[in-house]
Each structure stands twice: as structure tokens, then as C-alpha cells.
Coordinates of N, CA and C in Angstrom, one line a residue:
M1 N -50.7 53.5 41.2 CA -50.0 52.5 42.4 C -49.9 53.6 43.1
E2 N -50.0 53.3 44.6 CA -49.6 54.4 45.7 C -48.4 54.0 46.3
Q3 N -48.0 52.8 46.8 CA -46.8 52.2 47.4 C -46.9 50.7 47.0
P4 N -45.7 50.7 46.9 CA -45.3 49.1 46.0 C -45.9 47.7 46.9
Y5 N -46.5 46.7 46.8 CA -46.7 45.9 47.3 C -45.1 44.8 47.8
I6 N -44.6 44.8 46.4 CA -43.3 43.6 46.8 C -42.3 44.7 46.7
V7 N -41.9 44.8 47.6 CA -40.5 45.6 48.2 C -39.3 44.4 48.2
L8 N -38.3 44.3 47.1 CA -37.0 43.6 47.5 C -35.6 44.0 47.8
K9 N -35.5 45.0 48.2 CA -34.9 46.2 48.3 C -33.7 45.3 49.4
G10 N -32.4 44.8 48.7 CA -31.7 44.3 50.1 C -31.8 42.7 50.3
Q11 N -33.1 42.3 49.5 CA -33.2 40.7 49.5 C -32.9 39.9 48.5
I12 N -32.2 40.6 47.8 CA -32.1 39.8 46.3 C -31.2 41.0 45.4
S13 N -30.4 39.9 44.7 CA -29.4 40.7 43.8 C -28.9 39.7 42.7
L14 N -28.4 40.1 41.4 CA -28.1 39.7 40.3 C -27.4 38.3 40.6
D15 N -26.2 38.6 41.4 CA -25.6 37.7 42.2 C -26.3 36.3 42.5
F16 N -27.3 36.6 43.1 CA -28.2 35.5 43.6 C -28.8 34.9 43.0
L17 N -29.4 35.5 41.9 CA -30.1 35.1 40.9 C -29.6 34.2 39.8
K18 N -28.1 34.6 39.4 CA -27.4 34.0 38.8 C -27.1 32.4 39.5
K19 N -27.4 32.2 40.7 CA -27.2 31.0 41.2 C -28.2 30.0 41.3
R20 N -29.6 30.7 41.9 CA -30.8 30.1 42.2 C -32.0 31.3 41.8
N21 N -33.1 30.7 41.8 CA -34.3 31.1 41.7 C -34.7 32.0 43.1
F22 N -35.5 32.8 42.7 CA -36.2 33.5 44.2 C -37.6 33.7 43.9
T23 N -38.3 33.1 44.9 CA -39.7 32.9 44.9 C -40.2 33.6 45.8
G24 N -41.6 34.1 45.7 CA -42.5 34.8 47.0 C -43.8 35.0 46.8
S25 N -44.6 35.4 47.5 CA -45.9 35.5 47.3 C -45.9 37.2 48.0
C26 N -47.4 37.7 47.3 CA -48.1 38.7 47.7 C -49.4 38.1 47.8
K27 N -50.1 38.5 49.0 CA -51.6 37.6 49.4 C -51.4 36.3 48.6
E28 N -52.5 36.2 47.5 CA -52.8 35.3 46.7 C -51.9 34.7 45.2
M29 N -51.3 35.9 44.9 CA -50.3 35.8 43.7 C -48.7 35.7 43.9
R30 N -48.7 34.5 43.6 CA -46.9 34.0 43.8 C -46.3 34.3 42.6
Y31 N -44.8 34.6 42.8 CA -44.1 35.0 41.9 C -42.5 34.1 41.8
N32 N -41.7 34.3 41.1 CA -40.6 33.6 40.4 C -39.4 34.8 39.8
L33 N -38.3 34.8 40.3 CA -37.5 35.6 39.5 C -36.3 34.6 39.2
F34 N -35.8 34.6 38.1 CA -34.8 34.0 37.9 C -34.1 34.3 36.5
I35 N -33.1 33.8 36.3 CA -32.2 34.3 35.1 C -31.8 33.1 34.0
K36 N -32.4 33.0 33.0 CA -32.2 31.4 31.8 C -31.9 32.4 30.6
D37 N -31.0 31.7 30.2 CA -30.4 32.3 28.7 C -29.9 33.7 28.5
G38 N -29.1 34.2 30.0 CA -28.8 35.3 30.1 C -29.8 36.7 29.9
Q39 N -31.0 35.9 30.2 CA -32.3 37.0 30.3 C -32.9 37.1 31.7
L40 N -33.0 38.1 32.7 CA -33.8 37.9 33.9 C -35.5 37.7 33.2
T41 N -35.8 37.0 33.8 CA -37.1 36.7 33.9 C -37.9 36.6 35.3
A42 N -38.9 37.4 34.9 CA -40.0 37.3 36.1 C -41.3 36.8 35.7
A43 N -41.9 36.2 36.5 CA -42.9 35.2 36.5 C -44.2 34.9 37.7
T44 N -45.4 35.2 37.4 CA -46.1 35.2 38.6 C -47.4 33.9 38.2
Y45 N -48.0 33.5 39.3 CA -48.8 32.4 39.3 C -49.9 32.3 40.5
P46 N -50.8 31.7 40.6 CA -52.0 31.5 41.2 C -51.5 30.3 42.4
Q47 N -52.0 30.7 43.5 CA -52.0 29.7 44.7 C -52.5 28.7 44.3
P48 N -52.9 27.5 44.9 CA -52.0 27.3 45.9 C -50.6 26.6 45.6
Y49 N -50.3 26.2 44.4 CA -49.4 25.3 44.3 C -48.2 25.8 44.3
C50 N -47.0 25.2 44.5 CA -45.1 25.5 44.0 C -45.8 25.6 42.8
W51 N -44.3 26.4 41.9 CA -44.0 26.7 41.0 C -44.0 25.4 39.9
E52 N -43.6 24.4 40.7 CA -43.1 22.9 39.8 C -44.5 22.2 39.6
C53 N -45.4 22.3 40.6 CA -46.6 21.9 40.4 C -47.8 22.6 39.7
T54 N -47.5 24.1 39.6 CA -48.2 24.8 38.8 C -48.4 24.7 37.2
P55 N -49.7 24.6 36.6 CA -49.7 24.1 35.3 C -48.9 25.1 34.9
E56 N -48.5 25.2 33.5 CA -47.6 26.3 32.7 C -48.6 27.1 32.4
E57 N -50.1 27.0 31.8 CA -50.8 27.7 31.2 C -51.4 28.7 32.2
Q58 N -50.7 28.2 33.8 CA -51.4 29.4 34.4 C -50.2 30.6 35.5
K59 N -49.2 30.3 34.4 CA -47.8 31.0 34.6 C -47.7 32.1 33.6
T60 N -47.7 33.2 33.9 CA -47.2 34.8 33.3 C -45.8 34.8 33.3
Y61 N -45.3 35.3 32.3 CA -43.9 35.7 32.1 C -43.4 36.9 31.3
Q62 N -42.4 37.9 31.8 CA -42.0 38.8 31.3 C -40.5 38.7 31.5
T63 N -39.6 38.9 30.3 CA -38.3 39.1 30.2 C -37.7 40.5 30.3
F64 N -36.4 40.9 31.0 CA -35.8 42.2 31.3 C -34.3 42.0 30.9
E65 N -33.7 42.8 31.0 CA -32.5 42.9 30.8 C -31.7 42.5 32.2
T66 N -30.7 42.0 32.1 CA -29.9 41.5 33.4 C -28.8 42.8 34.0
S67 N -29.6 43.4 34.4 CA -29.1 44.3 35.0 C -29.4 44.8 36.4
K68 N -28.8 45.8 37.1 CA -29.5 46.1 38.2 C -30.9 47.0 37.9
E69 N -30.9 47.7 36.8 CA -31.8 48.6 36.6 C -33.1 47.4 36.1
G70 N -32.5 46.2 34.9 CA -33.8 45.2 34.6 C -34.0 44.5 35.8
L71 N -33.5 44.7 37.2 CA -34.1 43.8 38.4 C -35.4 44.8 38.6
E72 N -34.7 46.1 39.0 CA -35.8 46.9 39.5 C -37.3 47.4 38.4
E73 N -37.2 47.0 36.9 CA -38.4 46.9 36.1 C -38.7 45.6 36.7
A74 N -38.2 44.6 36.9 CA -39.0 43.4 37.0 C -39.6 43.7 38.2
I75 N -39.3 44.2 39.3 CA -40.0 44.2 40.6 C -40.9 45.5 40.4
A76 N -41.2 46.3 39.5 CA -42.1 47.1 39.0 C -43.2 46.2 38.4
W77 N -42.8 45.3 37.7 CA -43.8 45.1 36.7 C -44.2 43.6 37.4
L78 N -43.8 43.0 38.7 CA -44.5 41.9 39.9 C -45.7 43.1 40.3
N79 N -45.3 44.2 41.0 CA -46.2 45.0 41.4 C -47.4 45.3 40.4
E80 N -47.1 45.8 39.5 CA -48.4 45.8 38.7 C -48.8 44.7 38.1
A81 N -48.5 43.2 38.3 CA -49.3 42.2 37.8 C -50.1 41.9 39.1
Y82 N -49.5 42.2 40.6 CA -50.4 42.1 41.8 C -51.5 42.9 41.5
E83 N -51.3 44.1 41.0 CA -52.5 45.1 40.9 C -53.8 44.5 40.1
V84 N -53.3 44.1 38.5 CA -54.2 43.6 38.2 C -54.9 42.0 38.6
Y85 N -53.8 41.3 39.3 CA -54.5 40.1 40.0 C -55.3 40.4 41.1
A86 N -55.4 41.2 41.9 CA -56.2 42.1 43.1 C -57.4 42.1 42.2
A87 N -57.6 43.1 41.3 CA -58.6 43.7 40.9 C -59.3 42.5 40.1
K88 N -58.9 41.2 39.8 CA -59.8 40.0 39.8 C -60.6 39.3 40.7
V89 N -59.6 39.2 41.4 CA -60.0 38.7 42.9 C -61.1 39.1 43.7

């Protein structure tokens, strides 16, 4: 990966995620970041539907430590997931 596709620096924080989910998209891949049961979770899913309307079997999850480093790792994972997703499309 030469340059990240998803750059969230200054747009998201752990304090924000403790209160609500953060959703976004990168071309045809959508993503969701949230904290559940004390763990930071990143998830990807395809368009065209929103998170709530996308079937569970179409979602891919990865958990991370709830820390600044964990958030950075989650964003890096989203970028890696996008590379895999883009190669399939």
C-alpha cells in the first residue's frame, strides 16, 4: 500500500467512539468503527445498504485494543481490507 485510502486523523477519537459509532465509506466499501464490551471493533461491509440493513453474513469484523494505538491499527486494517476489496471488484 503506497498511500492510505482511509485517513481519519482529526476526524475521530476514542472519546467519540465511546458515545457513538463512526461510519464511512471508501468507494464501494463501507466501514463502521465502534466500542463494544470494552473492545474497539472495526467492520467492513459492501454497498448499497446501511449498517443496519446489511445482512450479518456480509460484514467482516476485527477487534483491537481500546487505545490510541488500537485506533491506528484499526484504521490500518480498514485500509488493508479496502485493498483486498478493491482487488475483487
